[in-house]
PDB file of C-alpha atoms in Angstrom:
ATOM      1  CA  MET A   1     -28.524 -13.160  -5.191  1.00  0.00           C
ATOM      2  CA  PHE A   2     -26.329 -12.350  -1.972  1.00  0.00           C
ATOM      3  CA  ILE A   3     -26.786  -8.904  -0.053  1.00  0.00           C
ATOM      4  CA  SER A   4     -24.066  -8.167   2.081  1.00  0.00           C
ATOM      5  CA  ASP A   5     -25.007  -6.758   5.749  1.00  0.00           C
ATOM      6  CA  ASN A   6     -22.614  -4.163   6.106  1.00  0.00           C
ATOM      7  CA  ASP A   7     -21.611  -2.700   2.745  1.00  0.00           C
ATOM      8  CA  SER A   8     -25.188  -3.159   1.184  1.00  0.00           C
ATOM      9  CA  ARG A   9     -23.809  -4.795  -2.093  1.00  0.00           C
ATOM     10  CA  ILE A  10     -25.951  -6.951  -4.165  1.00  0.00           C
ATOM     11  CA  VAL A  11     -24.013  -9.900  -5.904  1.00  0.00           C
ATOM     12  CA  TYR A  12     -25.566 -12.197  -8.707  1.00  0.00           C
ATOM     13  CA  THR A  13     -24.077 -15.430  -8.334  1.00  0.00           C
ATOM     14  CA  CYS A  14     -24.741 -16.176 -12.002  1.00  0.00           C
ATOM     15  CA  ASP A  15     -21.751 -14.071 -13.283  1.00  0.00           C
ATOM     16  CA  THR A  16     -18.473 -13.307 -11.644  1.00  0.00           C
ATOM     17  CA  ALA A  17     -18.239  -9.758 -13.449  1.00  0.00           C
ATOM     18  CA  PRO A  18     -20.386  -8.142 -10.902  1.00  0.00           C
ATOM     19  CA  ILE A  19     -18.466  -9.368  -8.359  1.00  0.00           C
ATOM     20  CA  GLU A  20     -15.034  -8.189  -9.727  1.00  0.00           C
ATOM     21  CA  ASP A  21     -16.580  -4.686 -10.491  1.00  0.00           C
ATOM     22  CA  LEU A  22     -18.413  -3.956  -7.234  1.00  0.00           C
ATOM     23  CA  PRO A  23     -15.233  -2.901  -4.929  1.00  0.00           C
ATOM     24  CA  LYS A  24     -13.840  -0.592  -7.782  1.00  0.00           C
ATOM     25  CA  SER A  25     -16.023   2.233  -6.390  1.00  0.00           C
ATOM     26  CA  MET A  26     -14.003   2.320  -3.346  1.00  0.00           C
ATOM     27  CA  TYR A  27     -11.040   3.360  -5.036  1.00  0.00           C
ATOM     28  CA  HIS A  28     -12.588   6.384  -6.692  1.00  0.00           C
ATOM     29  CA  PRO A  29     -10.324   9.316  -5.488  1.00  0.00           C
ATOM     30  CA  ASP A  30     -13.565  10.986  -3.642  1.00  0.00           C
ATOM     31  CA  LEU A  31     -14.351   7.757  -2.124  1.00  0.00           C
ATOM     32  CA  LEU A  32     -11.659   6.516   0.015  1.00  0.00           C
ATOM     33  CA  ILE A  33     -13.542   6.111   3.214  1.00  0.00           C
ATOM     34  CA  HIS A  34     -12.591   3.078   5.229  1.00  0.00           C
ATOM     35  CA  GLU A  35     -15.409   3.945   8.399  1.00  0.00           C
ATOM     36  CA  THR A  36     -15.724   0.840  10.754  1.00  0.00           C
ATOM     37  CA  ASN A  37     -18.804   2.056  12.481  1.00  0.00           C
ATOM     38  CA  SER A  38     -21.382  -0.184  11.612  1.00  0.00           C
ATOM     39  CA  LEU A  39     -24.196   2.451  11.432  1.00  0.00           C
ATOM     40  CA  SER A  40     -22.334   5.130   9.641  1.00  0.00           C
ATOM     41  CA  GLU A  41     -24.536   4.295   6.376  1.00  0.00           C
ATOM     42  CA  ASN A  42     -24.268   7.789   5.344  1.00  0.00           C
ATOM     43  CA  ARG A  43     -20.516   7.860   5.142  1.00  0.00           C
ATOM     44  CA  LYS A  44     -20.771   4.340   2.947  1.00  0.00           C
ATOM     45  CA  PRO A  45     -20.063   5.406  -0.684  1.00  0.00           C
ATOM     46  CA  ASP A  46     -21.938   2.429  -2.048  1.00  0.00           C
ATOM     47  CA  HIS A  47     -24.518   2.182   0.942  1.00  0.00           C
ATOM     48  CA  SER A  48     -27.368   4.240  -0.867  1.00  0.00           C
ATOM     49  CA  GLY A  49     -26.647   2.686  -4.387  1.00  0.00           C
ATOM     50  CA  GLY A  50     -27.054  -0.896  -2.474  1.00  0.00           C
ATOM     51  CA  LEU A  51     -30.617   0.193  -1.145  1.00  0.00           C
ATOM     52  CA  GLU A  52     -31.590   1.579  -4.609  1.00  0.00           C
ATOM     53  CA  ALA A  53     -30.669  -1.692  -6.372  1.00  0.00           C
ATOM     54  CA  ALA A  54     -32.322  -3.933  -3.538  1.00  0.00           C
ATOM     55  CA  ALA A  55     -35.566  -1.854  -4.199  1.00  0.00           C
ATOM     56  CA  LEU A  56     -35.420  -2.805  -7.790  1.00  0.00           C
ATOM     57  CA  ALA A  57     -34.842  -6.278  -7.134  1.00  0.00           C
ATOM     58  CA  GLU A  58     -37.956  -6.383  -4.727  1.00  0.00           C
ATOM     59  CA  VAL A  59     -36.732  -8.261  -1.778  1.00  0.00           C
ATOM     60  CA  ALA A  60     -39.254  -9.894  -0.162  1.00  0.00           C
ATOM     61  CA  PHE A  61     -37.433 -11.272   2.938  1.00  0.00           C
ATOM     62  CA  SER A  62     -34.057 -10.545   4.611  1.00  0.00           C
ATOM     63  CA  ILE A  63     -32.023 -12.649   6.996  1.00  0.00           C
ATOM     64  CA  ASN A  64     -29.334 -10.926   8.876  1.00  0.00           C
ATOM     65  CA  ILE A  65     -26.965 -13.303  10.831  1.00  0.00           C
ATOM     66  CA  VAL A  66     -24.392 -11.694  13.579  1.00  0.00           C
ATOM     67  CA  MET A  67     -21.624 -14.113  14.138  1.00  0.00           C
ATOM     68  CA  SER A  68     -20.318 -14.171  17.850  1.00  0.00           C
ATOM     69  CA  THR A  69     -16.662 -14.242  18.717  1.00  0.00           C
ATOM     70  CA  ASN A  70     -16.183 -18.051  18.779  1.00  0.00           C
ATOM     71  CA  GLY A  71     -17.373 -18.278  15.084  1.00  0.00           C
ATOM     72  CA  LYS A  72     -21.163 -19.371  15.989  1.00  0.00           C
ATOM     73  CA  HIS A  73     -24.403 -17.713  15.313  1.00  0.00           C
ATOM     74  CA  SER A  74     -25.059 -14.867  17.891  1.00  0.00           C
ATOM     75  CA  ALA A  75     -28.282 -13.860  16.335  1.00  0.00           C
ATOM     76  CA  PHE A  76     -30.731 -13.613  13.419  1.00  0.00           C
ATOM     77  CA  PHE A  77     -32.617 -10.689  12.242  1.00  0.00           C
ATOM     78  CA  CYS A  78     -35.048 -11.077   9.628  1.00  0.00           C
ATOM     79  CA  GLY A  79     -37.874  -9.306   7.802  1.00  0.00           C
ATOM     80  CA  LYS A  80     -37.924  -6.215   5.735  1.00  0.00           C
ATOM     81  CA  LEU A  81     -34.577  -5.508   4.009  1.00  0.00           C
ATOM     82  CA  HIS A  82     -33.333  -2.268   5.889  1.00  0.00           C
ATOM     83  CA  GLU A  83     -35.348  -2.753   8.857  1.00  0.00           C
ATOM     84  CA  ALA A  84     -33.685  -5.901   9.404  1.00  0.00           C
ATOM     85  CA  TRP A  85     -30.225  -4.986   8.654  1.00  0.00           C
ATOM     86  CA  LEU A  86     -30.591  -1.694  10.768  1.00  0.00           C
ATOM     87  CA  GLU A  87     -31.555  -4.287  13.891  1.00  0.00           C
ATOM     88  CA  SER A  88     -28.417  -6.385  13.245  1.00  0.00           C
ATOM     89  CA  CYS A  89     -26.231  -3.352  13.394  1.00  0.00           C
ATOM     90  CA  MET A  90     -27.685  -2.169  16.624  1.00  0.00           C
ATOM     91  CA  TYR A  91     -27.187  -5.555  18.045  1.00  0.00           C
ATOM     92  CA  GLN A  92     -23.425  -5.624  16.683  1.00  0.00           C
ATOM     93  CA  ARG A  93     -22.954  -2.180  18.325  1.00  0.00           C
ATOM     94  CA  ARG A  94     -24.515  -3.343  21.611  1.00  0.00           C
ATOM     95  CA  ASN A  95     -22.379  -6.523  22.013  1.00  0.00           C
ATOM     96  CA  TYR A  96     -19.010  -5.817  19.928  1.00  0.00           C
ATOM     97  CA  GLU A  97     -18.352  -2.074  20.185  1.00  0.00           C
ATOM     98  CA  LYS A  98     -16.742  -0.508  22.989  1.00  0.00           C
ATOM     99  CA  PRO A  99     -17.136   3.276  23.458  1.00  0.00           C
ATOM    100  CA  ILE A 100     -13.863   5.115  24.753  1.00  0.00           C
ATOM    101  CA  ASP A 101     -13.222   8.595  25.863  1.00  0.00           C
ATOM    102  CA  TYR A 102      -9.800   9.047  24.694  1.00  0.00           C
ATOM    103  CA  ARG A 103      -7.241   7.441  22.417  1.00  0.00           C
ATOM    104  CA  ALA A 104      -4.345   6.187  24.133  1.00  0.00           C
ATOM    105  CA  ASP A 105      -0.477   6.731  23.646  1.00  0.00           C
ATOM    106  CA  VAL A 106       0.117   2.850  23.516  1.00  0.00           C
ATOM    107  CA  VAL A 107      -2.235  -0.334  22.520  1.00  0.00           C
ATOM    108  CA  VAL A 108      -0.831  -3.680  23.568  1.00  0.00           C
ATOM    109  CA  LEU A 109      -2.971  -6.254  21.277  1.00  0.00           C
ATOM    110  CA  SER A 110      -3.200  -9.661  20.466  1.00  0.00           C
ATOM    111  CA  SER A 111      -4.776 -11.341  17.358  1.00  0.00           C
ATOM    112  CA  GLY A 112      -6.111 -14.080  19.901  1.00  0.00           C
ATOM    113  CA  GLY A 113      -3.728 -17.090  19.003  1.00  0.00           C
ATOM    114  CA  ALA A 114      -4.157 -20.080  16.636  1.00  0.00           C
ATOM    115  CA  PRO A 115      -6.100 -19.862  14.126  1.00  0.00           C
ATOM    116  CA  LYS A 116      -6.815 -16.368  14.429  1.00  0.00           C
ATOM    117  CA  ASP A 117      -3.074 -15.249  14.028  1.00  0.00           C
ATOM    118  CA  MET A 118      -1.914 -18.393  11.745  1.00  0.00           C
ATOM    119  CA  ASN A 119      -0.980 -15.703   9.015  1.00  0.00           C
ATOM    120  CA  LEU A 120      -0.992 -11.909   8.847  1.00  0.00           C
ATOM    121  CA  TYR A 121      -4.073 -11.915   6.512  1.00  0.00           C
ATOM    122  CA  GLN A 122      -6.137 -13.300   9.281  1.00  0.00           C
ATOM    123  CA  GLY A 123      -4.406 -11.652  11.944  1.00  0.00           C
ATOM    124  CA  PHE A 124      -4.981  -8.108  10.569  1.00  0.00           C
ATOM    125  CA  LYS A 125      -8.482  -8.003  11.572  1.00  0.00           C
ATOM    126  CA  ALA A 126      -7.076  -7.125  15.110  1.00  0.00           C
ATOM    127  CA  LEU A 127      -4.905  -4.267  14.241  1.00  0.00           C
ATOM    128  CA  LYS A 128      -7.782  -2.985  12.256  1.00  0.00           C
ATOM    129  CA  ASN A 129      -9.930  -2.685  15.347  1.00  0.00           C
ATOM    130  CA  ALA A 130      -6.996  -1.501  17.676  1.00  0.00           C
ATOM    131  CA  VAL A 131      -5.790   1.624  15.487  1.00  0.00           C
ATOM    132  CA  ASN A 132      -8.947   3.120  16.397  1.00  0.00           C
ATOM    133  CA  CYS A 133      -8.094   3.348  20.038  1.00  0.00           C
ATOM    134  CA  VAL A 134      -4.577   4.799  19.731  1.00  0.00           C
ATOM    135  CA  LYS A 135      -3.485   8.265  18.819  1.00  0.00           C
ATOM    136  CA  GLU A 136      -2.270   8.608  15.432  1.00  0.00           C
ATOM    137  CA  GLY A 137       1.624   8.381  15.486  1.00  0.00           C
ATOM    138  CA  GLY A 138       1.001   6.341  18.758  1.00  0.00           C
ATOM    139  CA  GLU A 139       2.684   2.953  19.516  1.00  0.00           C
ATOM    140  CA  ALA A 140       1.374  -0.515  19.076  1.00  0.00           C
ATOM    141  CA  ILE A 141       2.692  -3.822  20.718  1.00  0.00           C
ATOM    142  CA  TRP A 142       1.045  -6.407  18.480  1.00  0.00           C
ATOM    143  CA  LEU A 143       1.132 -10.339  19.333  1.00  0.00           C
ATOM    144  CA  CYS A 144       0.533 -12.092  15.908  1.00  0.00           C
ATOM    145  CA  LYS A 145       2.522 -15.384  15.236  1.00  0.00           C
ATOM    146  CA  CYS A 146       1.867 -15.781  11.790  1.00  0.00           C
ATOM    147  CA  PRO A 147       3.706 -19.195  11.257  1.00  0.00           C
ATOM    148  CA  GLU A 148       2.132 -19.286   7.679  1.00  0.00           C
ATOM    149  CA  GLY A 149       3.661 -15.806   6.846  1.00  0.00           C
ATOM    150  CA  CYS A 150       1.248 -13.630   5.013  1.00  0.00           C
ATOM    151  CA  GLY A 151      -0.934 -16.194   4.194  1.00  0.00           C
ATOM    152  CA  ALA A 152      -2.892 -16.256   1.037  1.00  0.00           C
ATOM    153  CA  PRO A 153      -1.032 -15.644  -2.374  1.00  0.00           C
ATOM    154  CA  ASP A 154      -3.554 -13.086  -3.054  1.00  0.00           C
ATOM    155  CA  TYR A 155      -2.709 -11.165  -0.304  1.00  0.00           C
ATOM    156  CA  SER A 156       1.053 -11.790  -0.146  1.00  0.00           C
ATOM    157  CA  SER A 157       1.754 -11.189  -3.890  1.00  0.00           C
ATOM    158  CA  TRP A 158       0.908  -7.418  -3.457  1.00  0.00           C
ATOM    159  CA  LEU A 159       4.208  -7.145  -1.438  1.00  0.00           C
ATOM    160  CA  GLN A 160       6.040  -6.689  -4.660  1.00  0.00           C
ATOM    161  CA  PRO A 161       4.089  -3.906  -6.171  1.00  0.00           C
ATOM    162  CA  LEU A 162       4.514  -2.006  -2.744  1.00  0.00           C
ATOM    163  CA  LEU A 163       8.273  -2.713  -2.955  1.00  0.00           C
ATOM    164  CA  GLU A 164       8.246  -1.133  -6.430  1.00  0.00           C
ATOM    165  CA  GLY A 165       6.199   1.813  -5.314  1.00  0.00           C
ATOM    166  CA  HIS A 166       3.031   1.352  -7.473  1.00  0.00           C
ATOM    167  CA  LEU A 167       0.875  -0.512  -4.999  1.00  0.00           C
ATOM    168  CA  ASP A 168      -1.819   1.777  -5.276  1.00  0.00           C
ATOM    169  CA  GLU A 169      -1.867   2.042  -9.026  1.00  0.00           C
ATOM    170  CA  SER A 170      -1.725  -1.743  -9.639  1.00  0.00           C
ATOM    171  CA  LEU A 171      -4.629  -2.191  -7.312  1.00  0.00           C
ATOM    172  CA  ARG A 172      -6.885   0.326  -8.915  1.00  0.00           C
ATOM    173  CA  LYS A 173      -6.233  -1.628 -12.175  1.00  0.00           C
ATOM    174  CA  GLU A 174      -6.218  -5.327 -11.211  1.00  0.00           C
ATOM    175  CA  PHE A 175      -8.627  -5.141  -7.820  1.00  0.00           C
ATOM    176  CA  THR A 176      -8.857  -8.154  -5.729  1.00  0.00           C
ATOM    177  CA  ILE A 177     -10.232  -8.751  -2.156  1.00  0.00           C
ATOM    178  CA  GLY A 178      -7.083  -9.788  -0.968  1.00  0.00           C
ATOM    179  CA  GLY A 179      -5.185  -6.796  -2.381  1.00  0.00           C
ATOM    180  CA  PHE A 180      -7.478  -4.480  -0.656  1.00  0.00           C
ATOM    181  CA  ILE A 181      -6.821  -6.305   2.579  1.00  0.00           C
ATOM    182  CA  PHE A 182      -2.992  -5.876   1.754  1.00  0.00           C
ATOM    183  CA  TYR A 183      -3.802  -2.099   1.396  1.00  0.00           C
ATOM    184  CA  LEU A 184      -5.619  -1.782   4.459  1.00  0.00           C
ATOM    185  CA  THR A 185      -2.894  -3.404   6.315  1.00  0.00           C
ATOM    186  CA  VAL A 186      -0.336  -0.968   5.130  1.00  0.00           C
ATOM    187  CA  GLU A 187      -2.512   1.909   5.518  1.00  0.00           C
ATOM    188  CA  SER A 188      -3.107   0.976   9.199  1.00  0.00           C
ATOM    189  CA  LEU A 189       0.620   0.398  10.067  1.00  0.00           C
ATOM    190  CA  GLY A 190       1.566   3.666   8.578  1.00  0.00           C
ATOM    191  CA  GLN A 191      -1.099   5.390  11.190  1.00  0.00           C
ATOM    192  CA  ILE A 192       0.979   3.953  14.283  1.00  0.00           C
ATOM    193  CA  LYS A 193       4.666   2.791  15.213  1.00  0.00           C
ATOM    194  CA  CYS A 194       4.004  -0.999  15.426  1.00  0.00           C
ATOM    195  CA  ARG A 195       6.219  -3.781  16.671  1.00  0.00           C
ATOM    196  CA  ILE A 196       5.063  -7.229  16.253  1.00  0.00           C
ATOM    197  CA  MET A 197       5.988 -10.517  17.891  1.00  0.00           C
ATOM    198  CA  SER A 198       5.992 -12.780  14.910  1.00  0.00           C
ATOM    199  CA  GLU A 199       7.770 -15.508  13.388  1.00  0.00           C
ATOM    200  CA  MET A 200       7.904 -13.054  10.151  1.00  0.00           C
ATOM    201  CA  GLY A 201      10.961 -11.658   9.088  1.00  0.00           C
ATOM    202  CA  ASN A 202      11.820  -7.789   8.812  1.00  0.00           C
ATOM    203  CA  ASP A 203      11.917  -8.248   4.991  1.00  0.00           C
ATOM    204  CA  ILE A 204       8.151  -8.473   5.044  1.00  0.00           C
ATOM    205  CA  VAL A 205       6.772  -6.251   8.038  1.00  0.00           C
ATOM    206  CA  GLN A 206       9.304  -3.003   7.693  1.00  0.00           C
ATOM    207  CA  PRO A 207       8.297  -2.421   3.831  1.00  0.00           C
ATOM    208  CA  MET A 208       4.541  -2.759   5.059  1.00  0.00           C
ATOM    209  CA  GLY A 209       5.227   0.074   7.821  1.00  0.00           C
ATOM    210  CA  ALA A 210       6.125  -1.726  10.798  1.00  0.00           C
ATOM    211  CA  VAL A 211       9.077  -0.957  13.111  1.00  0.00           C
ATOM    212  CA  GLY A 212       9.997  -4.808  13.107  1.00  0.00           C
ATOM    213  CA  SER A 213       9.170  -8.008  13.867  1.00  0.00           C
ATOM    214  CA  TYR A 214      10.604  -9.913  17.175  1.00  0.00           C
ATOM    215  CA  LYS A 215      10.853 -13.290  18.435  1.00  0.00           C
ATOM    216  CA  SER A 216      10.910 -12.895  22.094  1.00  0.00           C
ATOM    217  CA  VAL A 217       8.996 -10.830  24.590  1.00  0.00           C
ATOM    218  CA  GLU A 218      12.396  -9.321  25.724  1.00  0.00           C
ATOM    219  CA  ALA A 219      13.244  -8.257  22.317  1.00  0.00           C
ATOM    220  CA  LEU A 220       9.811  -7.058  21.586  1.00  0.00           C
ATOM    221  CA  LEU A 221       9.907  -4.684  24.664  1.00  0.00           C
ATOM    222  CA  GLU A 222      13.674  -3.517  24.462  1.00  0.00           C
ATOM    223  CA  GLY A 223      13.418   0.414  24.504  1.00  0.00           C
ATOM    224  CA  VAL A 224       9.658   0.609  24.947  1.00  0.00           C
ATOM    225  CA  ASP A 225       8.953   3.012  27.641  1.00  0.00           C
ATOM    226  CA  PHE A 226       5.534   3.182  29.168  1.00  0.00           C
ATOM    227  CA  THR A 227       6.259   5.871  31.826  1.00  0.00           C
ATOM    228  CA  GLY A 228       3.546   8.585  31.837  1.00  0.00           C
ATOM    229  CA  LYS A 229       1.675   7.222  28.999  1.00  0.00           C
ATOM    230  CA  THR A 230      -1.651   5.837  28.731  1.00  0.00           C
ATOM    231  CA  VAL A 231      -2.239   2.364  27.562  1.00  0.00           C
ATOM    232  CA  TYR A 232      -5.044   0.110  26.187  1.00  0.00           C
ATOM    233  CA  VAL A 233      -4.803  -3.631  26.329  1.00  0.00           C
ATOM    234  CA  MET A 234      -6.803  -5.878  23.895  1.00  0.00           C
ATOM    235  CA  PRO A 235      -6.253  -9.366  24.601  1.00  0.00           C
ATOM    236  CA  GLN A 236      -8.899 -10.342  21.739  1.00  0.00           C
ATOM    237  CA  ALA A 237      -8.454  -7.655  19.596  1.00  0.00           C
ATOM    238  CA  GLY A 238     -10.244  -9.087  16.643  1.00  0.00           C
ATOM    239  CA  ASN A 239     -13.344  -9.363  18.593  1.00  0.00           C
ATOM    240  CA  VAL A 240     -13.925  -5.724  19.962  1.00  0.00           C
ATOM    241  CA  LEU A 241     -14.330  -2.703  18.159  1.00  0.00           C
ATOM    242  CA  PRO A 242     -13.408   0.626  19.810  1.00  0.00           C
ATOM    243  CA  MET A 243     -15.247   3.747  19.089  1.00  0.00           C
ATOM    244  CA  TYR A 244     -13.863   6.881  20.070  1.00  0.00           C
ATOM    245  CA  LYS A 245     -17.057   8.822  21.282  1.00  0.00           C
ATOM    246  CA  LYS A 246     -16.227  12.070  19.370  1.00  0.00           C
ATOM    247  CA  ASP A 247     -16.266  10.629  15.894  1.00  0.00           C
TER     248      ASP A 247
END
C-alpha cells in the first residue's frame, strides 16, 4: 500500500484498477481545483477521503520523504499518519515556498538545464511554479530547451485531441497521468503570454497556447519591452514555489 504525501491517495499495489480510478475525481465539474499550496488540505477534493480511507486501513506508521532540489533526500518525517504528513508540509513550506507581495507583469524563468529541460513533460514543472508569480495575462520568457520535444508518448499523444478540440472530453473518458500533465501545461499557458526558447517547433507550442518557440536569445526578446514593468527572475523555477500572500 502507498499513501502519497500531498494528495493523500491510497493505492493498493495488488491491482491496477484503483490506480487508474483515483485521479478521475479531479475531473468532476465541481472539483477542478489545481491548488499548489502544500498546506491547502481543505481545498483538496480528495484529501478528506484519503484520510478517512487511511483510518480504515489502520496505518500504524507513516514515513514522509521530502526531496531536495538536487534529487537527494532532504528530510524524513515519521510517526502518526496525519501529523507526520503535516510536518513534512511545514518543512516544504519553510524551505521551498517563497512568499511574494505582488504578482509581476513579467517572469523570466528557466527549467534549470539538463536533465530538467530534456522535454516539455519534465520542463513544465518550472512553468507551473512560475505562473503563480505573474499576473493573469502577463508575460513569461521561458528557457526550456526540450531536445526530446514533448517527451513521453503518454504526454505528446494528447496534442491531437487538443488540435481536434476535444482534449477535455477525451481526458475525462480515458484519464492518464501524462494526459493530465499535458492538460495542466495547456491550462498554464492559457493564463499568460509565454515565449519559449526551445528546440521545439511552433506547430507544437502554439496550439498549446504559447506565443511561439525561438531558437536564439535575440529572437526570443525581439519586441519584448520591459519598460515600467515589474519582473521576477527564476533561474531554477522548478525548485521554488512562489506564494502570493493574499491567496
